[in-house]
């Protein structure tokens, strides 16, 4: 078979698998947005039937044959085609190297783990949860071994979320970040200026919806290829052909729905910028979690918490909510938007201290995988790290080691992506500013198009051509460094918290 024909057959098969996978995504979105309460069983059955079809396509031996042939003739393929083949190989190996028995065991354990976590968390009973974590760790190590990474299981878990990254790389970046970030947090914490509590009240949901639609559209989200609905936890799913974002509303906390919508919009803009005709290959797919988070965080934080952004949007916000904002000054509003206050709970954290929550989890995961920390000693280790990093010790494990869902499902190596995304966002931000010094003046006029165009060109249209760190270098001309995140946090927050 000629190489061209083999390549065409392979990508045809990838396309079918990708389309079926996108149907599964849509069912998942519908489940969280629309599904009637008593219809969950049928949805579960639909999802598992579809998952079988998707898996059969992804693991079809014919795909393996085509890959072998194309790998032999790789020198006749162009660079883009080689990227497609390399990623198709990675996906095929993952679909075929895990024994069906193991996949079933992992799925069952995931569901058991979730319920055990909910129960343990409600009663702050870590001891009942410890066996679940031990089992999940064992499964993670076995999974790595099946994929030929048994000697470096934690690296394997990290690489699954951020291709090409290792625990050693993350360790180096986080250790450079940690000391200065703790010092910065203490400095802000010692300031007599405190973010206002409960400042914004009585914002009708209808007007909030209209305002956030205006904001996200202005940032560049294309509502002809996407929509935003309501769910318990905000998320962004779908492909650039049809993006489904969600948010949630609270009349007394309008900034939560606004900023979570902008965050999801950042994810959506990335997906909408991936090449539409390549969604089924690596050329039209997002690189990984860290890069995805860099896009959501850049729009959420660097852009939308800036004075320039609010110079344009504050008058519009006041026009939408004149009575609610009448006694609130611009400076109070800006401080509420940029509130920094250490908290025990990661999901409530501001953008300064959030990174400390991630460093804490990374250090613990790494020790769990090397065996330097036993699961039974986790609460103690957690509380000690919480004191060191955040200056806070949880009263019970409910607000400590039991707060996150991730480990209950064996999702190790996932947390670092959030902080990698924050570092990358800041580095992209300063690169963009160096290329366009007038960027914030654009924002003040409500023009975000230069930034979006630049991200489209350097990040979005690249698909998976570059693994995480190489993409940062491609976009910024430098390797990933935490110094930009530190610089950004200092420039934004120290003036705000050190005025007399
Ligand atoms: Zn996100």
Short mmCIF file of C-alpha atoms and ligand atoms in Angstrom, two decimals:
data_model
loop_
_atom_site.label_atom_id
_atom_site.label_comp_id
_atom_site.label_asym_id
_atom_site.label_seq_id
_atom_site.Cartn_x
_atom_site.Cartn_y
_atom_site.Cartn_z
CA UNK A 1 0.00 0.00 0.00
CA UNK A 2 1.33 3.42 -0.93
CA UNK A 3 2.27 5.75 1.93
CA UNK A 4 -0.29 8.38 0.86
CA UNK A 5 -3.08 5.84 0.87
CA UNK A 6 -2.01 4.49 4.26
CA UNK A 7 -1.92 8.02 5.69
CA UNK A 8 -5.37 8.77 4.27
CA UNK A 9 -6.80 5.56 5.71
CA UNK A 10 -5.27 6.25 9.12
CA UNK A 11 -6.59 9.81 9.34
CA UNK A 12 -10.00 8.62 8.12
CA UNK A 13 -10.10 6.19 11.02
CA UNK A 14 -8.90 8.86 13.46
CA UNK A 15 -11.68 11.10 12.22
CA UNK A 16 -14.40 8.56 12.92
CA UNK A 17 -13.04 7.91 16.43
CA UNK A 18 -12.76 11.63 17.13
CA UNK A 19 -16.33 12.28 15.96
CA UNK A 20 -17.72 9.50 18.14
CA UNK A 21 -15.68 10.82 21.05
CA UNK A 22 -17.17 14.27 20.49
CA UNK A 23 -20.67 12.75 20.71
CA UNK A 24 -19.68 11.25 24.08
CA UNK A 25 -18.49 14.72 25.15
CA UNK A 26 -21.82 16.21 24.19
CA UNK A 27 -23.69 13.58 26.19
CA UNK A 28 -21.44 14.45 29.14
CA UNK A 29 -22.24 18.16 28.76
CA UNK A 30 -25.95 17.38 28.53
CA UNK A 31 -25.72 15.27 31.66
CA UNK A 32 -24.45 18.22 33.67
CA UNK A 33 -26.65 20.87 32.09
CA UNK A 34 -30.00 19.35 31.09
CA UNK A 35 -30.47 15.78 32.24
CA UNK A 36 -33.67 15.12 34.22
CA UNK A 37 -32.92 13.75 37.68
CA UNK A 38 -34.20 10.22 37.12
CA UNK A 39 -32.67 9.74 33.67
CA UNK A 40 -29.12 9.17 34.86
CA UNK A 41 -29.20 5.37 34.48
CA UNK A 42 -30.01 5.50 30.79
CA UNK A 43 -27.33 8.13 30.28
CA UNK A 44 -24.79 5.90 32.00
CA UNK A 45 -25.75 3.03 29.68
CA UNK A 46 -25.56 5.30 26.62
CA UNK A 47 -22.13 6.50 27.66
CA UNK A 48 -20.72 3.07 28.26
CA UNK A 49 -22.11 1.70 24.95
CA UNK A 50 -20.52 4.62 23.14
CA UNK A 51 -17.25 4.23 25.04
CA UNK A 52 -17.05 0.65 23.78
CA UNK A 53 -17.46 1.80 20.18
CA UNK A 54 -14.86 4.54 20.62
CA UNK A 55 -12.41 2.12 22.21
CA UNK A 56 -12.96 -0.46 19.47
CA UNK A 57 -12.10 2.17 16.86
CA UNK A 58 -9.06 3.44 18.74
CA UNK A 59 -7.65 -0.05 19.34
CA UNK A 60 -8.53 -1.59 15.95
CA UNK A 61 -5.54 -3.75 14.86
CA UNK A 62 -5.77 -2.14 11.42
CA UNK A 63 -4.67 1.16 13.03
CA UNK A 64 -1.64 -0.68 14.40
CA UNK A 65 -0.78 -2.08 10.95
CA UNK A 66 -1.08 1.35 9.33
CA UNK A 67 1.14 2.89 12.01
CA UNK A 68 3.83 0.26 11.50
CA UNK A 69 3.82 0.88 7.76
CA UNK A 70 3.90 4.66 8.13
CA UNK A 71 6.64 4.54 10.75
CA UNK A 72 8.81 2.51 8.34
CA UNK A 73 8.41 5.12 5.61
CA UNK A 74 8.51 8.13 7.94
CA UNK A 75 11.30 9.80 5.93
CA UNK A 76 8.93 10.22 3.00
CA UNK A 77 6.38 12.06 5.18
CA UNK A 78 6.43 15.77 5.88
CA UNK A 79 7.04 17.16 9.37
CA UNK A 80 3.33 17.68 10.11
CA UNK A 81 2.48 14.15 9.07
CA UNK A 82 5.19 12.82 11.37
CA UNK A 83 3.62 14.74 14.26
CA UNK A 84 0.27 13.13 13.46
CA UNK A 85 1.83 9.65 13.34
CA UNK A 86 3.76 10.09 16.60
CA UNK A 87 0.63 11.14 18.48
CA UNK A 88 -1.50 8.46 16.86
CA UNK A 89 1.09 5.94 18.08
CA UNK A 90 0.91 7.29 21.61
CA UNK A 91 -2.90 7.07 21.61
CA UNK A 92 -2.91 3.62 20.02
CA UNK A 93 -0.46 2.24 22.57
CA UNK A 94 -2.56 3.58 25.38
CA UNK A 95 -5.70 2.06 23.87
CA UNK A 96 -4.10 -1.34 23.38
CA UNK A 97 -1.49 -1.86 26.07
CA UNK A 98 -3.80 -1.71 29.07
CA UNK A 99 -5.44 -5.14 29.56
CA UNK A 100 -9.27 -5.04 29.50
CA UNK A 101 -9.25 -6.56 32.99
CA UNK A 102 -7.14 -3.67 34.28
CA UNK A 103 -9.33 -1.03 32.63
CA UNK A 104 -12.41 -2.57 34.25
CA UNK A 105 -10.72 -2.77 37.64
CA UNK A 106 -9.66 0.87 37.39
CA UNK A 107 -13.15 2.04 36.40
CA UNK A 108 -14.72 0.14 39.31
CA UNK A 109 -12.14 1.44 41.72
CA UNK A 110 -12.76 4.99 40.44
CA UNK A 111 -16.42 4.75 41.30
CA UNK A 112 -15.73 3.08 44.68
CA UNK A 113 -13.10 5.69 45.38
CA UNK A 114 -15.50 8.54 44.70
CA UNK A 115 -18.11 7.25 47.12
CA UNK A 116 -15.50 6.48 49.77
CA UNK A 117 -14.15 10.02 49.40
CA UNK A 118 -17.60 11.64 49.74
CA UNK A 119 -18.22 9.64 52.92
CA UNK A 120 -14.78 10.19 54.42
CA UNK A 121 -14.93 13.90 53.70
CA UNK A 122 -18.37 14.30 55.29
CA UNK A 123 -17.14 12.74 58.52
CA UNK A 124 -13.52 13.99 58.28
CA UNK A 125 -12.44 10.36 58.57
CA UNK A 126 -9.16 9.92 56.73
CA UNK A 127 -8.54 6.40 58.08
CA UNK A 128 -11.53 5.03 56.11
CA UNK A 129 -10.18 6.63 52.93
CA UNK A 130 -6.55 5.53 53.26
CA UNK A 131 -7.06 2.04 51.73
CA UNK A 132 -8.64 3.67 48.65
CA UNK A 133 -5.59 5.86 48.14
CA UNK A 134 -3.26 2.92 48.60
CA UNK A 135 -5.15 0.99 45.95
CA UNK A 136 -5.19 4.00 43.58
CA UNK A 137 -1.45 4.41 43.94
CA UNK A 138 -0.92 0.75 43.18
CA UNK A 139 -3.14 1.00 40.08
CA UNK A 140 -1.27 4.09 38.87
CA UNK A 141 2.05 2.27 39.17
CA UNK A 142 0.69 -0.76 37.35
CA UNK A 143 -0.68 1.45 34.57
CA UNK A 144 2.73 3.07 34.13
CA UNK A 145 4.31 -0.39 33.98
CA UNK A 146 1.91 -1.53 31.22
CA UNK A 147 2.97 1.51 29.19
CA UNK A 148 6.66 0.71 29.74
CA UNK A 149 7.20 3.42 32.38
CA UNK A 150 7.20 1.23 35.49
CA UNK A 151 10.52 2.72 36.57
CA UNK A 152 9.13 6.26 36.49
CA UNK A 153 5.45 6.05 37.38
CA UNK A 154 5.06 9.64 38.56
CA UNK A 155 6.81 10.97 35.44
CA UNK A 156 4.32 8.95 33.43
CA UNK A 157 1.39 10.52 35.30
CA UNK A 158 2.75 14.04 34.73
CA UNK A 159 3.49 13.37 31.08
CA UNK A 160 -0.11 12.25 30.56
CA UNK A 161 -1.27 15.77 31.43
CA UNK A 162 1.70 17.77 30.16
CA UNK A 163 3.53 15.90 27.42
CA UNK A 164 7.29 15.88 27.81
CA UNK A 165 7.34 17.12 31.40
CA UNK A 166 8.86 15.13 34.26
CA UNK A 167 8.71 15.33 38.03
CA UNK A 168 12.28 16.67 38.02
CA UNK A 169 11.33 19.57 35.73
CA UNK A 170 8.30 20.42 37.83
CA UNK A 171 10.39 20.15 40.98
CA UNK A 172 12.95 22.61 39.64
CA UNK A 173 10.31 25.14 38.55
CA UNK A 174 8.34 24.88 41.78
CA UNK A 175 11.40 25.16 44.01
CA UNK A 176 12.38 28.37 42.20
CA UNK A 177 8.88 29.70 42.72
CA UNK A 178 8.20 28.60 46.27
CA UNK A 179 10.40 30.74 48.54
CA UNK A 180 9.58 34.06 46.89
CA UNK A 181 5.92 33.23 46.61
CA UNK A 182 5.64 32.41 50.30
CA UNK A 183 7.42 35.70 51.10
CA UNK A 184 5.09 37.65 48.79
CA UNK A 185 2.03 36.07 50.39
CA UNK A 186 3.29 36.98 53.88
CA UNK A 187 3.97 40.54 52.72
CA UNK A 188 0.45 40.95 51.36
CA UNK A 189 -1.00 39.26 54.45
CA UNK A 190 0.79 41.74 56.72
CA UNK A 191 -0.71 44.72 54.88
CA UNK A 192 -3.34 46.74 56.76
CA UNK A 193 -5.30 46.84 53.51
CA UNK A 194 -7.77 43.97 53.44
CA UNK A 195 -10.01 42.94 50.55
CA UNK A 196 -13.64 43.91 51.21
CA UNK A 197 -15.97 41.06 52.19
CA UNK A 198 -19.47 40.66 50.78
CA UNK A 199 -19.23 43.96 48.93
CA UNK A 200 -21.38 43.06 45.94
CA UNK A 201 -24.94 42.05 46.72
CA UNK A 202 -28.25 41.70 44.91
CA UNK A 203 -27.07 41.37 41.31
CA UNK A 204 -29.98 39.88 39.33
CA UNK A 205 -28.97 36.79 37.40
CA UNK A 206 -30.54 37.95 34.13
CA UNK A 207 -28.39 41.10 34.04
CA UNK A 208 -25.32 39.14 35.09
CA UNK A 209 -25.86 36.80 32.15
CA UNK A 210 -26.16 39.66 29.70
CA UNK A 211 -23.03 41.33 31.08
CA UNK A 212 -20.84 38.24 30.91
CA UNK A 213 -22.04 37.50 27.41
CA UNK A 214 -20.99 41.00 26.40
CA UNK A 215 -17.57 40.56 28.05
CA UNK A 216 -16.80 37.11 26.63
CA UNK A 217 -17.95 38.11 23.16
CA UNK A 218 -15.78 41.19 23.30
CA UNK A 219 -12.79 39.01 24.28
CA UNK A 220 -13.36 37.11 21.05
CA UNK A 221 -15.47 34.06 21.86
CA UNK A 222 -17.48 33.02 18.81
CA UNK A 223 -21.05 32.30 19.93
CA UNK A 224 -21.91 30.96 16.50
CA UNK A 225 -19.67 27.99 17.35
CA UNK A 226 -20.33 27.72 21.05
CA UNK A 227 -22.62 28.57 23.93
CA UNK A 228 -22.67 29.07 27.67
CA UNK A 229 -25.10 27.42 30.07
CA UNK A 230 -25.41 26.78 33.79
CA UNK A 231 -24.01 23.83 35.79
CA UNK A 232 -22.98 23.16 39.39
CA UNK A 233 -19.26 23.28 38.55
CA UNK A 234 -18.18 25.47 35.61
CA UNK A 235 -16.41 23.67 32.76
CA UNK A 236 -15.64 23.91 29.07
CA UNK A 237 -16.12 20.95 26.73
CA UNK A 238 -16.50 20.19 23.04
CA UNK A 239 -14.26 21.04 20.13
CA UNK A 240 -13.73 24.33 18.35
CA UNK A 241 -16.59 23.43 16.03
CA UNK A 242 -19.01 23.47 18.95
CA UNK A 243 -17.81 24.66 22.35
CA UNK A 244 -20.01 24.14 25.40
CA UNK A 245 -19.06 26.29 28.37
CA UNK A 246 -20.87 26.52 31.67
CA UNK A 247 -20.96 28.87 34.61
CA UNK A 248 -23.02 29.29 37.78
CA UNK A 249 -24.77 32.31 39.24
CA UNK A 250 -25.05 33.79 42.71
CA UNK A 251 -26.83 37.12 43.09
CA UNK A 252 -24.50 37.98 45.98
CA UNK A 253 -21.27 36.94 44.29
CA UNK A 254 -21.32 38.24 40.72
CA UNK A 255 -17.52 38.17 40.40
CA UNK A 256 -17.51 34.39 40.78
CA UNK A 257 -19.69 33.81 37.72
CA UNK A 258 -17.97 36.54 35.74
CA UNK A 259 -14.42 35.30 36.34
CA UNK A 260 -15.25 31.64 36.02
CA UNK A 261 -16.95 32.45 32.69
CA UNK A 262 -13.88 34.36 31.51
CA UNK A 263 -11.72 31.43 32.62
CA UNK A 264 -13.80 28.97 30.59
CA UNK A 265 -13.79 31.45 27.70
CA UNK A 266 -9.98 31.26 27.69
CA UNK A 267 -10.28 27.48 27.29
CA UNK A 268 -12.92 27.98 24.61
CA UNK A 269 -10.84 30.50 22.65
CA UNK A 270 -7.97 27.99 22.54
CA UNK A 271 -10.26 25.26 21.21
CA UNK A 272 -11.87 27.63 18.71
CA UNK A 273 -8.41 28.58 17.46
CA UNK A 274 -7.30 25.01 16.74
CA UNK A 275 -7.40 24.24 13.00
CA UNK A 276 -11.00 23.29 12.24
CA UNK A 277 -10.11 20.76 9.55
CA UNK A 278 -7.65 18.92 11.81
CA UNK A 279 -9.66 18.23 14.97
CA UNK A 280 -9.19 14.52 14.39
CA UNK A 281 -5.37 14.69 14.32
CA UNK A 282 -2.68 16.02 16.63
CA UNK A 283 -2.42 19.14 14.44
CA UNK A 284 -5.88 20.25 15.58
CA UNK A 285 -5.76 19.23 19.23
CA UNK A 286 -4.66 20.96 22.42
CA UNK A 287 -1.21 20.02 23.73
CA UNK A 288 -2.12 19.33 27.31
CA UNK A 289 -3.55 20.60 30.55
CA UNK A 290 -0.82 23.10 31.39
CA UNK A 291 -1.09 24.87 28.05
CA UNK A 292 -4.88 24.83 28.29
CA UNK A 293 -4.71 26.40 31.74
CA UNK A 294 -2.26 29.01 30.48
CA UNK A 295 -4.94 30.17 28.06
CA UNK A 296 -7.76 30.26 30.60
CA UNK A 297 -5.61 31.97 33.23
CA UNK A 298 -4.15 34.55 30.87
CA UNK A 299 -7.61 35.83 29.97
CA UNK A 300 -8.95 35.46 33.48
CA UNK A 301 -6.06 37.05 35.37
CA UNK A 302 -3.53 39.04 33.37
CA UNK A 303 -6.22 40.48 31.10
CA UNK A 304 -9.44 40.66 33.08
CA UNK A 305 -8.14 41.66 36.49
CA UNK A 306 -6.17 44.55 34.99
CA UNK A 307 -6.96 48.23 35.43
CA UNK A 308 -7.05 48.62 31.66
CA UNK A 309 -9.76 45.99 31.30
CA UNK A 310 -11.85 47.68 33.97
CA UNK A 311 -11.31 51.09 32.47
CA UNK A 312 -13.40 49.83 29.59
CA UNK A 313 -15.83 47.57 31.45
CA UNK A 314 -16.45 49.40 34.72
CA UNK A 315 -18.77 52.02 33.17
CA UNK A 316 -20.67 49.19 31.49
CA UNK A 317 -20.94 47.26 34.76
CA UNK A 318 -22.21 50.39 36.49
CA UNK A 319 -24.75 50.97 33.72
CA UNK A 320 -26.03 47.40 34.17
CA UNK A 321 -26.14 47.58 37.99
CA UNK A 322 -26.49 51.25 38.93
CA UNK A 323 -28.20 50.78 42.31
CA UNK A 324 -25.99 47.88 43.47
CA UNK A 325 -22.79 49.82 42.74
CA UNK A 326 -23.88 53.33 43.70
CA UNK A 327 -22.06 53.41 47.03
CA UNK A 328 -19.01 51.44 45.90
CA UNK A 329 -15.93 53.31 44.71
CA UNK A 330 -13.84 52.23 41.74
CA UNK A 331 -10.97 51.42 44.08
CA UNK A 332 -13.14 49.22 46.30
CA UNK A 333 -14.40 47.39 43.25
CA UNK A 334 -10.87 46.88 41.95
CA UNK A 335 -9.71 45.57 45.32
CA UNK A 336 -12.63 43.12 45.41
CA UNK A 337 -11.62 41.92 41.94
CA UNK A 338 -8.05 41.46 43.14
CA UNK A 339 -8.68 40.08 46.60
CA UNK A 340 -5.77 38.14 48.11
CA UNK A 341 -6.29 36.24 51.32
CA UNK A 342 -4.83 32.82 52.20
CA UNK A 343 -7.47 30.14 52.62
CA UNK A 344 -7.28 26.45 53.45
CA UNK A 345 -9.38 25.50 50.44
CA UNK A 346 -7.71 25.38 47.03
CA UNK A 347 -10.86 26.08 45.03
CA UNK A 348 -11.48 29.29 47.03
CA UNK A 349 -7.91 30.53 46.59
CA UNK A 350 -6.86 33.75 44.85
CA UNK A 351 -4.30 33.74 42.06
CA UNK A 352 -1.36 34.43 44.39
CA UNK A 353 -1.89 31.72 46.97
CA UNK A 354 -3.41 29.21 44.53
CA UNK A 355 0.07 28.22 43.44
CA UNK A 356 1.03 27.35 47.00
CA UNK A 357 -1.85 24.88 47.14
CA UNK A 358 -0.46 23.24 44.01
CA UNK A 359 3.11 23.09 45.29
CA UNK A 360 1.81 21.41 48.44
CA UNK A 361 0.00 18.71 46.44
CA UNK A 362 2.94 18.15 44.10
CA UNK A 363 5.39 17.64 46.96
CA UNK A 364 3.06 15.13 48.56
CA UNK A 365 2.34 13.22 45.34
CA UNK A 366 6.04 12.95 44.58
CA UNK A 367 6.77 11.47 48.00
CA UNK A 368 3.86 9.06 47.72
CA UNK A 369 5.27 7.73 44.46
CA UNK A 370 8.86 7.41 45.71
CA UNK A 371 7.63 5.77 48.90
CA UNK A 372 9.16 8.53 51.06
CA UNK A 373 5.68 9.13 52.46
CA UNK A 374 3.23 6.41 53.50
CA UNK A 375 -0.47 6.99 52.85
CA UNK A 376 -1.27 6.65 56.57
CA UNK A 377 1.06 9.60 57.32
CA UNK A 378 -0.61 11.87 54.76
CA UNK A 379 -2.69 14.05 57.15
CA UNK A 380 0.36 14.97 59.22
CA UNK A 381 2.44 15.71 56.13
CA UNK A 382 -0.40 17.78 54.67
CA UNK A 383 -0.87 19.87 57.78
CA UNK A 384 2.84 20.52 58.15
CA UNK A 385 3.10 21.65 54.52
CA UNK A 386 -0.02 23.79 54.86
CA UNK A 387 1.53 25.58 57.83
CA UNK A 388 4.81 26.10 56.00
CA UNK A 389 3.28 27.34 52.75
CA UNK A 390 -0.01 29.00 53.68
CA UNK A 391 0.55 29.71 57.35
CA UNK A 392 -2.70 27.87 58.07
CA UNK A 393 -3.43 24.48 59.62
CA UNK A 394 -6.80 22.83 59.00
CA UNK A 395 -8.85 21.98 62.07
CA UNK A 396 -9.98 18.72 60.50
CA UNK A 397 -8.92 16.68 57.47
CA UNK A 398 -12.11 17.80 55.76
CA UNK A 399 -10.45 21.18 55.13
CA UNK A 400 -7.09 19.52 54.57
CA UNK A 401 -6.11 16.30 52.88
CA UNK A 402 -9.74 15.30 52.15
CA UNK A 403 -10.77 18.47 50.31
CA UNK A 404 -10.04 17.46 46.70
CA UNK A 405 -11.80 14.87 44.59
CA UNK A 406 -8.80 14.17 42.31
CA UNK A 407 -6.96 11.41 44.17
CA UNK A 408 -10.19 9.47 44.79
CA UNK A 409 -10.21 8.71 41.08
CA UNK A 410 -6.45 8.13 40.83
CA UNK A 411 -5.86 11.46 39.05
CA UNK A 412 -2.25 11.92 40.15
CA UNK A 413 0.09 14.23 38.25
CA UNK A 414 -2.82 16.50 37.37
CA UNK A 415 -2.42 19.27 39.97
CA UNK A 416 0.97 20.56 38.71
CA UNK A 417 -0.66 21.60 35.42
CA UNK A 418 -2.53 24.43 37.14
CA UNK A 419 0.66 26.08 38.34
CA UNK A 420 2.52 25.33 35.10
CA UNK A 421 -0.37 27.07 33.34
CA UNK A 422 -0.02 30.11 35.63
CA UNK A 423 3.71 30.35 34.95
CA UNK A 424 3.17 30.03 31.25
CA UNK A 425 0.37 32.61 31.23
CA UNK A 426 2.62 35.19 32.89
CA UNK A 427 5.49 34.44 30.51
CA UNK A 428 3.19 34.79 27.48
CA UNK A 429 1.86 38.02 28.94
CA UNK A 430 5.26 39.70 29.16
CA UNK A 431 6.19 38.44 25.72
CA UNK A 432 2.99 39.91 24.31
CA UNK A 433 3.68 43.23 26.09
CA UNK A 434 7.21 43.36 24.70
CA UNK A 435 5.87 42.86 21.18
CA UNK A 436 3.02 45.30 21.66
CA UNK A 437 3.73 47.86 24.38
CA UNK A 438 0.36 49.50 23.76
CA UNK A 439 -1.53 46.31 24.60
CA UNK A 440 -3.21 47.70 27.70
CA UNK A 441 -4.25 50.82 25.84
CA UNK A 442 -6.02 48.51 23.41
CA UNK A 443 -7.82 46.89 26.35
CA UNK A 444 -8.88 50.24 27.72
CA UNK A 445 -10.65 50.82 24.39
CA UNK A 446 -12.24 47.38 24.53
CA UNK A 447 -9.97 45.96 21.85
CA UNK A 448 -8.57 42.52 22.66
CA UNK A 449 -7.92 41.45 19.09
CA UNK A 450 -4.14 41.87 19.00
CA UNK A 451 -3.66 39.49 21.93
CA UNK A 452 -6.07 36.93 20.53
CA UNK A 453 -4.48 37.07 17.09
CA UNK A 454 -1.03 36.60 18.60
CA UNK A 455 -2.18 33.62 20.69
CA UNK A 456 -3.88 32.16 17.63
CA UNK A 457 -0.65 32.38 15.68
CA UNK A 458 1.83 31.25 18.34
CA UNK A 459 -0.21 28.77 20.39
CA UNK A 460 -3.64 27.82 19.04
CA UNK A 461 -2.86 26.99 15.42
CA UNK A 462 0.17 24.91 16.50
CA UNK A 463 -1.97 22.03 17.79
CA UNK A 464 0.39 19.41 19.24
CA UNK A 465 3.38 20.26 17.03
CA UNK A 466 5.38 21.18 20.13
CA UNK A 467 5.29 19.47 23.52
CA UNK A 468 4.59 21.78 26.46
CA UNK A 469 8.04 23.23 27.14
CA UNK A 470 8.99 23.52 23.47
CA UNK A 471 5.76 25.42 22.81
CA UNK A 472 6.69 27.95 25.50
CA UNK A 473 10.05 28.45 23.81
CA UNK A 474 8.44 28.74 20.42
CA UNK A 475 6.01 31.40 21.69
CA UNK A 476 8.32 33.40 23.94
CA UNK A 477 11.85 32.63 22.77
CA UNK A 478 12.79 31.41 26.27
CA UNK A 479 12.41 28.29 28.34
CA UNK A 480 9.65 28.23 30.93
CA UNK A 481 10.59 30.17 34.06
CA UNK A 482 8.65 31.12 37.20
CA UNK A 483 10.29 34.55 37.23
CA UNK A 484 7.53 36.02 35.05
CA UNK A 485 4.78 34.81 37.35
CA UNK A 486 6.59 36.31 40.34
CA UNK A 487 7.12 39.57 38.48
CA UNK A 488 3.48 39.74 37.44
CA UNK A 489 2.16 39.00 40.95
CA UNK A 490 4.47 41.63 42.45
CA UNK A 491 3.57 44.26 39.88
CA UNK A 492 -0.13 43.67 40.26
CA UNK A 493 -0.52 43.10 43.98
CA UNK A 494 2.20 44.99 45.84
CA UNK A 495 1.01 48.47 44.79
CA UNK A 496 -2.53 47.48 45.66
CA UNK A 497 -1.66 46.17 49.12
CA UNK A 498 1.03 48.63 50.11
CA UNK A 499 -0.73 51.96 49.75
CA UNK A 500 -1.26 53.98 52.90
ZN1 LIG B 1 -9.35 25.65 33.66
#
